[in-house]
């Protein structure tokens, strides 16, 4: 069974055409952040989740 979104078939087709083999969509936007920024984002997401309840004192994000 062939699926239009099968990445292996897509890669094979790209190689048959002489490359390049693309892994992401050409219009993708990438965002970069530092490790402290990433940690802060995770802590903020966790603190905003009402199902997780109160966070331990040392794990509360700073404002």
Tab-separated table of N, CA and C in Angstrom:
chain	number	residue	atom	x	y	z
A	1	UNK	N	0.838	-1.181	0.000
A	1	UNK	CA	0.000	0.000	0.000
A	1	UNK	C	0.880	1.241	0.000
A	2	UNK	N	0.633	2.144	-0.911
A	2	UNK	CA	1.401	3.381	-0.989
A	2	UNK	C	0.609	4.513	-0.355
A	3	UNK	N	1.309	5.302	0.427
A	3	UNK	CA	0.705	6.454	1.088
A	3	UNK	C	1.434	7.695	0.603
A	4	UNK	N	0.697	8.738	0.259
A	4	UNK	CA	1.308	9.955	-0.286
A	4	UNK	C	2.279	10.604	0.686
A	5	UNK	N	2.042	10.448	1.980
A	5	UNK	CA	2.886	11.113	2.976
A	5	UNK	C	4.020	10.218	3.472
A	6	UNK	N	4.250	9.072	2.822
A	6	UNK	CA	5.305	8.155	3.250
A	6	UNK	C	6.668	8.811	3.038
A	7	UNK	N	7.421	9.080	4.109
A	7	UNK	CA	8.700	9.781	3.950
A	7	UNK	C	9.740	8.988	3.167
A	8	UNK	N	9.730	7.670	3.279
A	8	UNK	CA	10.707	6.869	2.539
A	8	UNK	C	10.502	7.042	1.042
A	9	UNK	N	9.254	6.981	0.601
A	9	UNK	CA	8.970	7.169	-0.823
A	9	UNK	C	9.357	8.573	-1.266
A	10	UNK	N	9.087	9.549	-0.407
A	10	UNK	CA	9.448	10.935	-0.734
A	10	UNK	C	10.961	11.072	-0.883
A	11	UNK	N	11.728	10.473	0.046
A	11	UNK	CA	13.188	10.540	-0.012
A	11	UNK	C	13.711	9.831	-1.252
A	12	UNK	N	13.140	8.666	-1.570
A	12	UNK	CA	13.566	7.933	-2.766
A	12	UNK	C	13.334	8.767	-4.019
A	13	UNK	N	12.195	9.406	-4.100
A	13	UNK	CA	11.877	10.255	-5.247
A	13	UNK	C	12.869	11.423	-5.340
A	14	UNK	N	13.159	12.048	-4.218
A	14	UNK	CA	14.103	13.168	-4.209
A	14	UNK	C	15.493	12.702	-4.645
A	15	UNK	N	15.907	11.502	-4.211
A	15	UNK	CA	17.221	10.979	-4.606
A	15	UNK	C	17.255	10.638	-6.091
A	16	UNK	N	16.146	10.098	-6.613
A	16	UNK	CA	16.068	9.791	-8.044
A	16	UNK	C	16.212	11.045	-8.887
A	17	UNK	N	15.741	12.169	-8.356
A	17	UNK	CA	15.858	13.447	-9.068
A	17	UNK	C	17.216	14.106	-8.855
A	18	UNK	N	18.098	13.459	-8.087
A	18	UNK	CA	19.427	14.008	-7.874
A	18	UNK	C	19.562	14.836	-6.603
A	19	UNK	N	18.554	14.807	-5.752
A	19	UNK	CA	18.637	15.508	-4.472
A	19	UNK	C	18.316	16.973	-4.616
A	20	UNK	N	18.330	17.740	-3.564
A	20	UNK	CA	18.667	17.311	-2.212
A	20	UNK	C	17.502	16.571	-1.559
A	21	UNK	N	17.821	15.832	-0.500
A	21	UNK	CA	16.803	15.147	0.287
A	21	UNK	C	16.408	16.098	1.410
A	22	UNK	N	15.147	16.483	1.411
A	22	UNK	CA	14.679	17.441	2.419
A	22	UNK	C	13.960	16.705	3.544
A	23	UNK	N	14.177	17.188	4.761
A	23	UNK	CA	13.573	16.566	5.927
A	23	UNK	C	12.418	17.410	6.453
A	24	UNK	N	12.489	18.701	6.260
A	24	UNK	CA	11.433	19.581	6.738
A	24	UNK	C	10.830	20.351	5.567
A	25	UNK	N	9.677	20.898	5.799
A	25	UNK	CA	8.997	21.699	4.791
A	25	UNK	C	9.803	22.976	4.543
A	26	UNK	N	9.915	23.427	3.298
A	26	UNK	CA	10.724	24.613	3.001
A	26	UNK	C	10.240	25.895	3.694
A	27	UNK	N	8.981	25.934	4.087
A	27	UNK	CA	8.455	27.144	4.722
A	27	UNK	C	8.434	27.065	6.248
A	28	UNK	N	9.078	26.043	6.808
A	28	UNK	CA	9.070	25.872	8.267
A	28	UNK	C	9.810	27.023	8.937
A	29	UNK	N	9.300	27.452	10.077
A	29	UNK	CA	9.989	28.466	10.877
A	29	UNK	C	10.577	27.785	12.089
A	30	UNK	N	11.820	28.070	12.377
A	30	UNK	CA	12.470	27.488	13.543
A	30	UNK	C	12.722	28.578	14.565
A	31	UNK	N	12.547	28.218	15.800
A	31	UNK	CA	12.751	29.157	16.892
A	31	UNK	C	13.807	28.585	17.821
A	32	UNK	N	14.738	29.411	18.213
A	32	UNK	CA	15.815	28.984	19.091
A	32	UNK	C	15.708	29.733	20.405
A	33	UNK	N	16.070	29.051	21.488
A	33	UNK	CA	16.077	29.701	22.793
A	33	UNK	C	17.200	29.101	23.617
A	34	UNK	N	17.615	29.858	24.600
A	34	UNK	CA	18.668	29.372	25.489
A	34	UNK	C	18.093	28.306	26.416
A	35	UNK	N	18.961	27.569	27.075
A	35	UNK	CA	18.503	26.558	28.032
A	35	UNK	C	17.692	27.205	29.158
A	36	UNK	N	18.146	28.327	29.735
A	36	UNK	CA	17.316	28.955	30.771
A	36	UNK	C	15.939	29.380	30.245
A	37	UNK	N	15.867	29.876	29.018
A	37	UNK	CA	14.575	30.244	28.440
A	37	UNK	C	13.682	29.012	28.268
A	38	UNK	N	14.262	27.909	27.818
A	38	UNK	CA	13.498	26.675	27.639
A	38	UNK	C	12.988	26.153	28.979
A	39	UNK	N	13.832	26.196	29.994
A	39	UNK	CA	13.423	25.752	31.332
A	39	UNK	C	12.293	26.629	31.858
A	40	UNK	N	12.422	27.931	31.671
A	40	UNK	CA	11.377	28.848	32.123
A	40	UNK	C	10.053	28.560	31.402
A	41	UNK	N	10.121	28.282	30.121
A	41	UNK	CA	8.917	27.968	29.356
A	41	UNK	C	8.252	26.708	29.895
A	42	UNK	N	9.037	25.685	30.184
A	42	UNK	CA	8.493	24.445	30.733
A	42	UNK	C	7.869	24.693	32.103
A	43	UNK	N	8.581	25.439	32.954
A	43	UNK	CA	8.062	25.719	34.289
A	43	UNK	C	6.767	26.522	34.215
A	44	UNK	N	6.684	27.443	33.289
A	44	UNK	CA	5.468	28.237	33.119
A	44	UNK	C	4.314	27.352	32.663
A	45	UNK	N	4.585	26.455	31.727
A	45	UNK	CA	3.541	25.555	31.244
A	45	UNK	C	3.047	24.647	32.365
A	46	UNK	N	3.957	24.158	33.172
A	46	UNK	CA	3.586	23.287	34.285
A	46	UNK	C	2.765	24.064	35.309
A	47	UNK	N	3.183	25.284	35.603
A	47	UNK	CA	2.475	26.054	36.625
A	47	UNK	C	1.087	26.490	36.155
A	48	UNK	N	0.874	26.537	34.850
A	48	UNK	CA	-0.431	26.933	34.308
A	48	UNK	C	-1.407	25.763	34.214
A	49	UNK	N	-0.950	24.548	34.487
A	49	UNK	CA	-1.799	23.364	34.356
A	49	UNK	C	-2.517	23.093	35.674
A	50	UNK	N	-3.838	23.319	35.742
A	50	UNK	CA	-4.560	23.139	37.004
A	50	UNK	C	-4.577	21.690	37.488
A	51	UNK	N	-4.375	20.719	36.589
A	51	UNK	CA	-4.377	19.316	37.002
A	51	UNK	C	-3.124	18.944	37.781
A	52	UNK	N	-2.071	19.732	37.657
A	52	UNK	CA	-0.826	19.411	38.356
A	52	UNK	C	-0.814	19.953	39.780
A	53	UNK	N	-1.710	20.874	40.082
A	53	UNK	CA	-1.809	21.389	41.444
A	53	UNK	C	-0.621	22.248	41.836
A	54	UNK	N	-0.447	22.405	43.139
A	54	UNK	CA	0.619	23.249	43.684
A	54	UNK	C	1.990	22.635	43.405
A	55	UNK	N	2.913	23.455	42.965
A	55	UNK	CA	4.261	22.986	42.658
A	55	UNK	C	5.141	23.109	43.903
A	56	UNK	N	6.138	22.223	44.039
A	56	UNK	CA	7.082	22.351	45.156
A	56	UNK	C	7.752	23.707	45.142
A	57	UNK	N	8.109	24.195	46.312
A	57	UNK	CA	8.654	25.545	46.467
A	57	UNK	C	9.814	25.831	45.502
A	58	UNK	N	10.755	24.931	45.366
A	58	UNK	CA	11.910	25.175	44.509
A	58	UNK	C	11.625	25.109	43.035
A	59	UNK	N	10.416	24.711	42.672
A	59	UNK	CA	10.100	24.543	41.255
A	59	UNK	C	9.154	25.603	40.734
A	60	UNK	N	8.832	26.589	41.517
A	60	UNK	CA	7.945	27.643	41.046
A	60	UNK	C	8.713	28.591	40.125
A	61	UNK	N	8.138	28.914	38.970
A	61	UNK	CA	8.829	29.842	38.056
A	61	UNK	C	8.894	31.253	38.663
A	62	UNK	N	9.925	31.961	38.284
A	62	UNK	CA	10.064	33.343	38.751
A	62	UNK	C	9.360	34.262	37.774
A	63	UNK	N	8.868	35.363	38.269
A	63	UNK	CA	8.144	36.317	37.420
A	63	UNK	C	9.096	37.220	36.685
